[in-house]
Short mmCIF file of C-alpha atoms in Angstrom, two decimals:
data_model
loop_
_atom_site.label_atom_id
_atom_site.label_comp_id
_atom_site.label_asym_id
_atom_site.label_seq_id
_atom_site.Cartn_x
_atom_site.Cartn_y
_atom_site.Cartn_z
CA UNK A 794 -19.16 1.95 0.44
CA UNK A 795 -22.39 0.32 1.06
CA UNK A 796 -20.70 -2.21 3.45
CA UNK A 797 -19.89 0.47 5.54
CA UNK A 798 -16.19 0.57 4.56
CA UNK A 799 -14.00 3.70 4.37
CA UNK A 800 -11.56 4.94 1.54
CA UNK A 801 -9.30 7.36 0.76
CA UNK A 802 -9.10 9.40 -2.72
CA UNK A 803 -5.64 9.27 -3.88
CA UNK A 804 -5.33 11.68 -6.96
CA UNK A 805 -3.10 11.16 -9.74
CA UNK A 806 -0.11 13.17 -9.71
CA UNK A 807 3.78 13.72 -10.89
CA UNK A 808 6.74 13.82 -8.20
CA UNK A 809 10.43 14.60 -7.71
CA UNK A 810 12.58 13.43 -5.42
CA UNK A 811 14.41 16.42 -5.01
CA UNK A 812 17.32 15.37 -2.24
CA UNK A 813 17.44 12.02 -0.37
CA UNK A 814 17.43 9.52 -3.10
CA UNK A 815 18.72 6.52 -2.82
CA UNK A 816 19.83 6.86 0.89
CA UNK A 817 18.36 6.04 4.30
CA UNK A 818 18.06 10.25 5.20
CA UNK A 819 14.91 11.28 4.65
CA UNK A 820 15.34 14.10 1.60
CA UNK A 821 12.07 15.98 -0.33
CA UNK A 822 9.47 14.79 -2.09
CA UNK A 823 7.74 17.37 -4.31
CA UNK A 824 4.57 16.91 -5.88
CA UNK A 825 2.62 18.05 -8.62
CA UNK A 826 -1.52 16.89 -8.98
CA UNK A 827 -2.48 16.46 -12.52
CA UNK A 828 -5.43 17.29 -14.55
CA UNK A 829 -8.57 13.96 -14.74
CA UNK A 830 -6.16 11.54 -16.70
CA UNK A 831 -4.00 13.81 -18.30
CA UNK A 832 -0.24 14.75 -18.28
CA UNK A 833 -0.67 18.30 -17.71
CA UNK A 834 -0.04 19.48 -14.05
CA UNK A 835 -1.73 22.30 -12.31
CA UNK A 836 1.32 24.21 -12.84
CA UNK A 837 1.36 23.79 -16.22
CA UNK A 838 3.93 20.89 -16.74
CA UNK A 839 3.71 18.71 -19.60
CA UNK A 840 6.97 17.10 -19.72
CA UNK A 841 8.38 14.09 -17.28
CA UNK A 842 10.98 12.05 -17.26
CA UNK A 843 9.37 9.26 -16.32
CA UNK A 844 12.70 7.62 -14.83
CA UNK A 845 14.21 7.35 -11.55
CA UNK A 846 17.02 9.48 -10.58
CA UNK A 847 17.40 12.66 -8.11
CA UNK A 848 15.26 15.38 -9.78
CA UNK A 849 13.53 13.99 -12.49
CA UNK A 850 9.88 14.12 -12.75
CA UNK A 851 7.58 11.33 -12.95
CA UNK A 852 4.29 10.40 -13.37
CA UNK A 853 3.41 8.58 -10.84
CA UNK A 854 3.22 4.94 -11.96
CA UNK A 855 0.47 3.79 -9.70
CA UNK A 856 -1.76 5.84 -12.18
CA UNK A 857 -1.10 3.66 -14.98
CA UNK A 858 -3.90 1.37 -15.29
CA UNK A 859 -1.48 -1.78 -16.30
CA UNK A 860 1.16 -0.68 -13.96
CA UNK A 861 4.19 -0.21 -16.56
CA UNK A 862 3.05 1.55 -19.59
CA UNK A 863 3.11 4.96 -19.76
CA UNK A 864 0.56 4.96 -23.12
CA UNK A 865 -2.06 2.40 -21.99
CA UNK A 866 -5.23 3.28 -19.63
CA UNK A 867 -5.05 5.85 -17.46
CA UNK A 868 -6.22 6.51 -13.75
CA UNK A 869 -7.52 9.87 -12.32
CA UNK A 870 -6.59 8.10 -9.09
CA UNK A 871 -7.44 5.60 -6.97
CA UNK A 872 -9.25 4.58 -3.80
CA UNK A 873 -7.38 3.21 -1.15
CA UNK A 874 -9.06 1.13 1.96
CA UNK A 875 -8.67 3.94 5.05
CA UNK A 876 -8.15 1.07 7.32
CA UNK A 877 -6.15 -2.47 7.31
CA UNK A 878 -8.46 -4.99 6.29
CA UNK A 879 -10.94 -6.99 9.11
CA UNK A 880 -12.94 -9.50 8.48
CA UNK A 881 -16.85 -9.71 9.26
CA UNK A 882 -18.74 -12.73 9.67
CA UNK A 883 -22.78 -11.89 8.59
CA UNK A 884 -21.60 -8.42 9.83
CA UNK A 885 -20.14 -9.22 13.03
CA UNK A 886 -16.40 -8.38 13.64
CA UNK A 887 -14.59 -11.33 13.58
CA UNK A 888 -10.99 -11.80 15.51
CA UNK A 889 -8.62 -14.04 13.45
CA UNK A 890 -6.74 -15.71 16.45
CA UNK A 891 -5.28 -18.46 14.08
CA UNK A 892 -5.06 -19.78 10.49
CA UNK A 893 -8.28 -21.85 10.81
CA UNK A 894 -9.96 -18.74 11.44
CA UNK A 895 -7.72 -16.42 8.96
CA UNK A 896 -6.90 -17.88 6.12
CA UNK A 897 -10.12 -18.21 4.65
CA UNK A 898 -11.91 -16.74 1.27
CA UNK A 899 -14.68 -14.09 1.60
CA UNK A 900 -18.29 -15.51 0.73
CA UNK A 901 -21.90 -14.46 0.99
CA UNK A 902 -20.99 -14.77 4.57
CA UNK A 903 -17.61 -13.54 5.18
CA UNK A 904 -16.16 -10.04 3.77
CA UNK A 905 -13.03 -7.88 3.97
CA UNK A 906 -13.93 -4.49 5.52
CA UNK A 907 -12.16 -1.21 5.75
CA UNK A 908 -13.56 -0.06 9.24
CA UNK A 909 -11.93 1.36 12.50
CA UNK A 910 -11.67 0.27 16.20
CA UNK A 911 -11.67 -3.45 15.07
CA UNK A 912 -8.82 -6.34 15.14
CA UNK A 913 -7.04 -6.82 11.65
CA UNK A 914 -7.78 -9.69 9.33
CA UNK A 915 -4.68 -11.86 10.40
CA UNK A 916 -3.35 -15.52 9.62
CA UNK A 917 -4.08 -14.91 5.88
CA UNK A 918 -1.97 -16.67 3.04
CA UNK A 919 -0.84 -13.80 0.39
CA UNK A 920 -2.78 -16.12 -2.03
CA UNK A 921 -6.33 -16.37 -0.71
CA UNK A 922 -5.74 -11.89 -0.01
CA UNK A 923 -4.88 -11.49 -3.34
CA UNK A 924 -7.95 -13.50 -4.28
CA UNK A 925 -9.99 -11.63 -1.28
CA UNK A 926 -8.94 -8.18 -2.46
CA UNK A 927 -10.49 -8.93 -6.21
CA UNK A 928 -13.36 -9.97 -5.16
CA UNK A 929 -14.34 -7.64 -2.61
CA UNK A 930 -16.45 -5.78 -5.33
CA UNK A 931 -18.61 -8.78 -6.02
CA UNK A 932 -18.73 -9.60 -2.07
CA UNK A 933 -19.22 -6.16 -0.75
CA UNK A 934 -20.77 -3.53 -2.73
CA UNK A 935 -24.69 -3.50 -3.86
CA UNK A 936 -23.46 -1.81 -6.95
CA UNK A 937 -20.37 -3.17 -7.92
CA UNK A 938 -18.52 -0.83 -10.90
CA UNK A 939 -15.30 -0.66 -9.28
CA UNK A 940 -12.24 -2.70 -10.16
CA UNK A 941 -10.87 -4.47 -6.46
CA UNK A 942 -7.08 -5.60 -5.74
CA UNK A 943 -4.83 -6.07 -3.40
CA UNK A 944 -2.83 -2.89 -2.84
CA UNK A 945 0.59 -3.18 -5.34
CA UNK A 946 3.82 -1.79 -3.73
CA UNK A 947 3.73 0.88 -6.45
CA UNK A 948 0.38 2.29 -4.77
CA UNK A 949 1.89 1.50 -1.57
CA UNK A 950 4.91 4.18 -2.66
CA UNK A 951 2.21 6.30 -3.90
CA UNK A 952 0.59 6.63 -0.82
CA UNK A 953 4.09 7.05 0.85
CA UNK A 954 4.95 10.01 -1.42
CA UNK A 955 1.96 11.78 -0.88
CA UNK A 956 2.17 11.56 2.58
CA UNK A 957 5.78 12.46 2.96
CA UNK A 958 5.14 15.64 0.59
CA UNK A 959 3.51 19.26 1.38
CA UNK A 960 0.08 17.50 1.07
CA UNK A 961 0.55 15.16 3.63
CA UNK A 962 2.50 15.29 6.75
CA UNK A 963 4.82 17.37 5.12
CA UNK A 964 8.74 15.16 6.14
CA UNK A 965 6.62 14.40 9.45
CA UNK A 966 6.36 10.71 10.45
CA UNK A 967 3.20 8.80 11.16
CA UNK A 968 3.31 8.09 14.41
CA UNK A 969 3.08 4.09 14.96
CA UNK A 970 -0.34 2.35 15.53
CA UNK A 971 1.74 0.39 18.35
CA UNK A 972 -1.68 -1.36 19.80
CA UNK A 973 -0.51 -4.90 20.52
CA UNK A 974 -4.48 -6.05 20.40
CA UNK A 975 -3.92 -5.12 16.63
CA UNK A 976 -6.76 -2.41 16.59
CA UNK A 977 -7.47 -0.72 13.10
CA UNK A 978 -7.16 3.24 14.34
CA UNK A 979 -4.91 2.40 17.08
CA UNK A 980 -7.25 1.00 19.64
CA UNK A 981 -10.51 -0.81 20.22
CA UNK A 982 -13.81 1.39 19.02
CA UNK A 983 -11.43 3.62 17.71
CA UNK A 984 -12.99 6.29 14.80
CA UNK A 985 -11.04 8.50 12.47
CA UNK A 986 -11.61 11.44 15.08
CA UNK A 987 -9.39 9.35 18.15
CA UNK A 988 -5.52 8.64 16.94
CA UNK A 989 -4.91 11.01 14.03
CA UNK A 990 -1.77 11.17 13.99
CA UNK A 991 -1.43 7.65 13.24
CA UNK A 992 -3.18 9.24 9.67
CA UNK A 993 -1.15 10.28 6.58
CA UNK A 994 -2.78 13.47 6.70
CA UNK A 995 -2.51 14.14 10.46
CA UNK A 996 -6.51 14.80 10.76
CA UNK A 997 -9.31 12.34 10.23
CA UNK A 998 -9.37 12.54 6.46
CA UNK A 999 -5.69 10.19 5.96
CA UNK A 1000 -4.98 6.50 5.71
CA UNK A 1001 -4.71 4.89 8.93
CA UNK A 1002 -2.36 1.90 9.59
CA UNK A 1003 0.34 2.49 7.23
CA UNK A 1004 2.69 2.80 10.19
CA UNK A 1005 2.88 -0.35 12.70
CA UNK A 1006 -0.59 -1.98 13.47
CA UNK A 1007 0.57 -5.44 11.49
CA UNK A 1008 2.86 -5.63 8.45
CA UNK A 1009 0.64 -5.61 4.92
CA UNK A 1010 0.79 -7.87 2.22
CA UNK A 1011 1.14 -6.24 -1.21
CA UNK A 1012 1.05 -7.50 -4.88
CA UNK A 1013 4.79 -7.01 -5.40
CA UNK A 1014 7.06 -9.98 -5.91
CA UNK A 1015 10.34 -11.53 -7.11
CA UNK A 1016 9.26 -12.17 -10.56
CA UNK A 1017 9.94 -16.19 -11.61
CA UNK A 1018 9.11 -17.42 -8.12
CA UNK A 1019 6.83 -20.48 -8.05
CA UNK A 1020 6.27 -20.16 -4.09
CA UNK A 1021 2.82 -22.12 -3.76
CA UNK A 1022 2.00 -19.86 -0.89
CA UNK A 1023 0.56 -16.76 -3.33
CA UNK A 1024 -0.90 -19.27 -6.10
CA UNK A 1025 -3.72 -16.50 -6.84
CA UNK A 1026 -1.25 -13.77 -7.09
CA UNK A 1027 1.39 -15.76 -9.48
CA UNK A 1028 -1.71 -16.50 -11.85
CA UNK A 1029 -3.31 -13.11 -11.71
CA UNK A 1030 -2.90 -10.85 -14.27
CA UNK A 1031 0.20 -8.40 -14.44
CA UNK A 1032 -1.60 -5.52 -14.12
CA UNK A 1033 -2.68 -6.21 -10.57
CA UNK A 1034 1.04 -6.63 -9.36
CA UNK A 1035 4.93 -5.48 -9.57
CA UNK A 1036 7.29 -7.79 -10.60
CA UNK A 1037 11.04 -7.40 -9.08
CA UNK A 1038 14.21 -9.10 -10.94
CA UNK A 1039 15.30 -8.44 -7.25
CA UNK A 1040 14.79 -6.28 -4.42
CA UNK A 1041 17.06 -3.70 -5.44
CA UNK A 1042 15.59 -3.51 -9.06
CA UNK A 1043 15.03 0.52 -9.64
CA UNK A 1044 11.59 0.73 -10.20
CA UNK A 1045 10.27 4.08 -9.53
CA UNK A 1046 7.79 5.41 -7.66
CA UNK A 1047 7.55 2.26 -5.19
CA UNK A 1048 9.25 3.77 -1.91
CA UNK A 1049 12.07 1.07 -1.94
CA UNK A 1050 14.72 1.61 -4.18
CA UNK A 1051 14.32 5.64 -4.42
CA UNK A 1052 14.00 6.02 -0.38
CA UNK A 1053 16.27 3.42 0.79
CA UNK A 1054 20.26 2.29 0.67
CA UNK A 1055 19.42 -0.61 -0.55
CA UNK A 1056 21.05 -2.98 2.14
CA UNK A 1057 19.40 -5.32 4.32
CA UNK A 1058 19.57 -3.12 7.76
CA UNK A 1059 16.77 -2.51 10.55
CA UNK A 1060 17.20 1.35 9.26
CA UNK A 1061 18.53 1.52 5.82
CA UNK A 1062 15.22 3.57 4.54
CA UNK A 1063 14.07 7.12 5.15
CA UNK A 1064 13.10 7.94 8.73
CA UNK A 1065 15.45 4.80 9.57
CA UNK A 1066 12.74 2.76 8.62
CA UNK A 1067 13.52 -1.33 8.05
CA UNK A 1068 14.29 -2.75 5.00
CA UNK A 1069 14.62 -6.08 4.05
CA UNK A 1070 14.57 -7.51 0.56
CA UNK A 1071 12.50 -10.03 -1.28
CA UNK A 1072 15.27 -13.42 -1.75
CA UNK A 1073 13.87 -16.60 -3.72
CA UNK A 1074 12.96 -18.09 -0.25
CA UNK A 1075 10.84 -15.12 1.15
CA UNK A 1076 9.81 -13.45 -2.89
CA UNK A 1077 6.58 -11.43 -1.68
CA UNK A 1078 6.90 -7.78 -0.07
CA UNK A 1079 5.57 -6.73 3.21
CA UNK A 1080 5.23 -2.96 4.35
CA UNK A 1081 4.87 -0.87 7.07
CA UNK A 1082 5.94 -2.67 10.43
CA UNK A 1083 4.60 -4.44 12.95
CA UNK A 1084 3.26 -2.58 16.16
CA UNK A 1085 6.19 -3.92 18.46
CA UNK A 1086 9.04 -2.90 15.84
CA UNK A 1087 9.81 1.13 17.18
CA UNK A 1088 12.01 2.88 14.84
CA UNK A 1089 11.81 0.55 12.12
CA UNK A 1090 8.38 0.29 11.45
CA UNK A 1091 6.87 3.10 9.18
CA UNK A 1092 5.60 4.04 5.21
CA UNK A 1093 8.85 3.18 3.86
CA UNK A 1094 9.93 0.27 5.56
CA UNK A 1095 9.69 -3.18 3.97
CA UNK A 1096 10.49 -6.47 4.40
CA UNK A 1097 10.67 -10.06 2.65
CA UNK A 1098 7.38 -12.36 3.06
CA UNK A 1099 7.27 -16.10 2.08
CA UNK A 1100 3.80 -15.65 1.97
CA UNK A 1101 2.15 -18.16 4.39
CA UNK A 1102 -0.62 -17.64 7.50
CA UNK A 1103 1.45 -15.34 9.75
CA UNK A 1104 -0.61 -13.68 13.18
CA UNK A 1105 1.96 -10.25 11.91
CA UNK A 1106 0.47 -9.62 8.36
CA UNK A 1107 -2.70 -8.33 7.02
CA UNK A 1108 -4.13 -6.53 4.24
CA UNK A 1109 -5.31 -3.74 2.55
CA UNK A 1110 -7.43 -3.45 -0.91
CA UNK A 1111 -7.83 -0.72 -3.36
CA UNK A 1112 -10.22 -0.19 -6.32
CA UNK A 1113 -9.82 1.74 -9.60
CA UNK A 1114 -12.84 3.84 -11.30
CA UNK A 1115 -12.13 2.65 -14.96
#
């Protein structure tokens, strides 16, 4: 984008979890890209379950434009930010070494960027990224036409699935951005030509950071909290985040329920990955791992997040062409 930020095409598409559901082996993902907005596959498929459960095939709900229904607006895909979020002051990298620094809201000064070999935006309330992520089009972009939010845990699984299928690393792992300086990339002046297989692709063209670097904020959440820490998110609208009646709650397509046991562990997802679930006390998800976590930290590991300044979470935006 004209801020110098890089993204990553996600196209819409229909999966099947074809072994591995519901348990912390890591089974099959197939996948299946489908025509502009359509439900037609390339293969020819027209007809989905839309429902999880081993074998069924869904439409991915990501590509939903309100997140739920499966007759509303639809996506051809989306764009998702290559790189955890940094933040710029008048185009300078800044380092957020504290919540004075961090939890701030972007202005004609201060933006979110998606750029590599630079420290994460850290100390950041889920509140004021939720409001950062929707404005980044009005902040960032000369020619704003694209619709800005914080990434949902449904595009989060989306994401996941892709890279875990045929099209992405194909049942290999990321390999952890473990940098403890907290380097988009996986290190200082890093491009998407020096760690790649830190990408979901294993070449420059993936998402970067998805595994380790710091854990990400998403718009998913225990729906009914009133936690004052993610104000912006509780009064944004639906669309632009997944409500849980709790972390177990089977709602497809989101890389928890489908690719986990389900039980608070350090290894109950695929890969062994952590997963710990949103509790009225901590009601936000967090994904991904921190870069000191090892075996626990990777695309389908989450965790619980009260949502406050933390020098362990960051961000990451998306945008939909409506």
């Amino acid at each position: 984008t004209s801020d110098g930020s890089y993204w990553v095409w996600i196209p819409r598409y229909a999966y099947s979890i074809t072994s591995g559901y519901h348990t912390s082996t890591a089974g099959t993902i197939e996948v299946e890209f489908l025509k502009d907005k359509t439900n037609v596959s390339t293969t020819g498929r027209t007809t989905y379950q839309n429902a999880s459960g081993q074998g069924n095939w869904n439409i991915h709900p990501a590509f939903y434009y309100d997140g739920d229904s499966t007759t509303g607006t639809q996506l051809s895909g989306f764009w998702v930010a290559k790189y955890e979020m940094s933040m710029e002051t008048n185009g300078v990298a800044t380092t957020t070494s504290s919540a004075s620094i961090g939890n701030v809201t972007t202005s004609s000064t201060i933006k979110a960027v998606s750029k590599p070999g630079v420290t994460t935006w850290r100390y950041i309330s889920i509140s004021n990224s939720f409001s950062n992520s929707l404005n980044y089009d009005t902040n960032s972009l000369s020619n704003a036409n694209l619709d800005s939010h914080l990434i949902k845990n449904s595009e989060w699984g989306a994401v996941a699935y892709l890279t875990h299928s045929e099209y992405g690393r194909n049942k290999t792992e990321i390999t952890i951005n473990s940098h403890s300086g907290y380097y988009t990339g996986g290190s200082s002046g890093a491009t998407a030509h020096t760690n790649v297989l830190q990408s979901t692709t294993g070449n420059c063209y993936g998402v970067f950071d998805m595994s380790g670097g710091s854990w990400e904020q998403v718009a998913g959440l225990l729906n009914g909290t009133t936690n004052s820490n993610g104000t912006n998110l509780l009064n944004g609208a639906n669309m632009y985040k997944n409500k849980y009646s709790d972390y177990s709650a089977t709602i497809y397509g989101d890389a928890v329920y489908e690719t986990s046991n389900s039980t608070n562990s350090d290894s109950g997802a695929w890969n062994k990955d952590r997963t710990y679930g949103i509790s009225s006390s901590e009601p936000f998800f967090s994904r991904g791992g921190n870069n000191n976590q090892g075996n626990g930290t990777g695309v389908f590991a989450f965790d619980t997040y009260a949502g406050n300044e933390y020098g362990n979470e960051t961000f990451r935006i998306t945008l939909w062409n409506n």
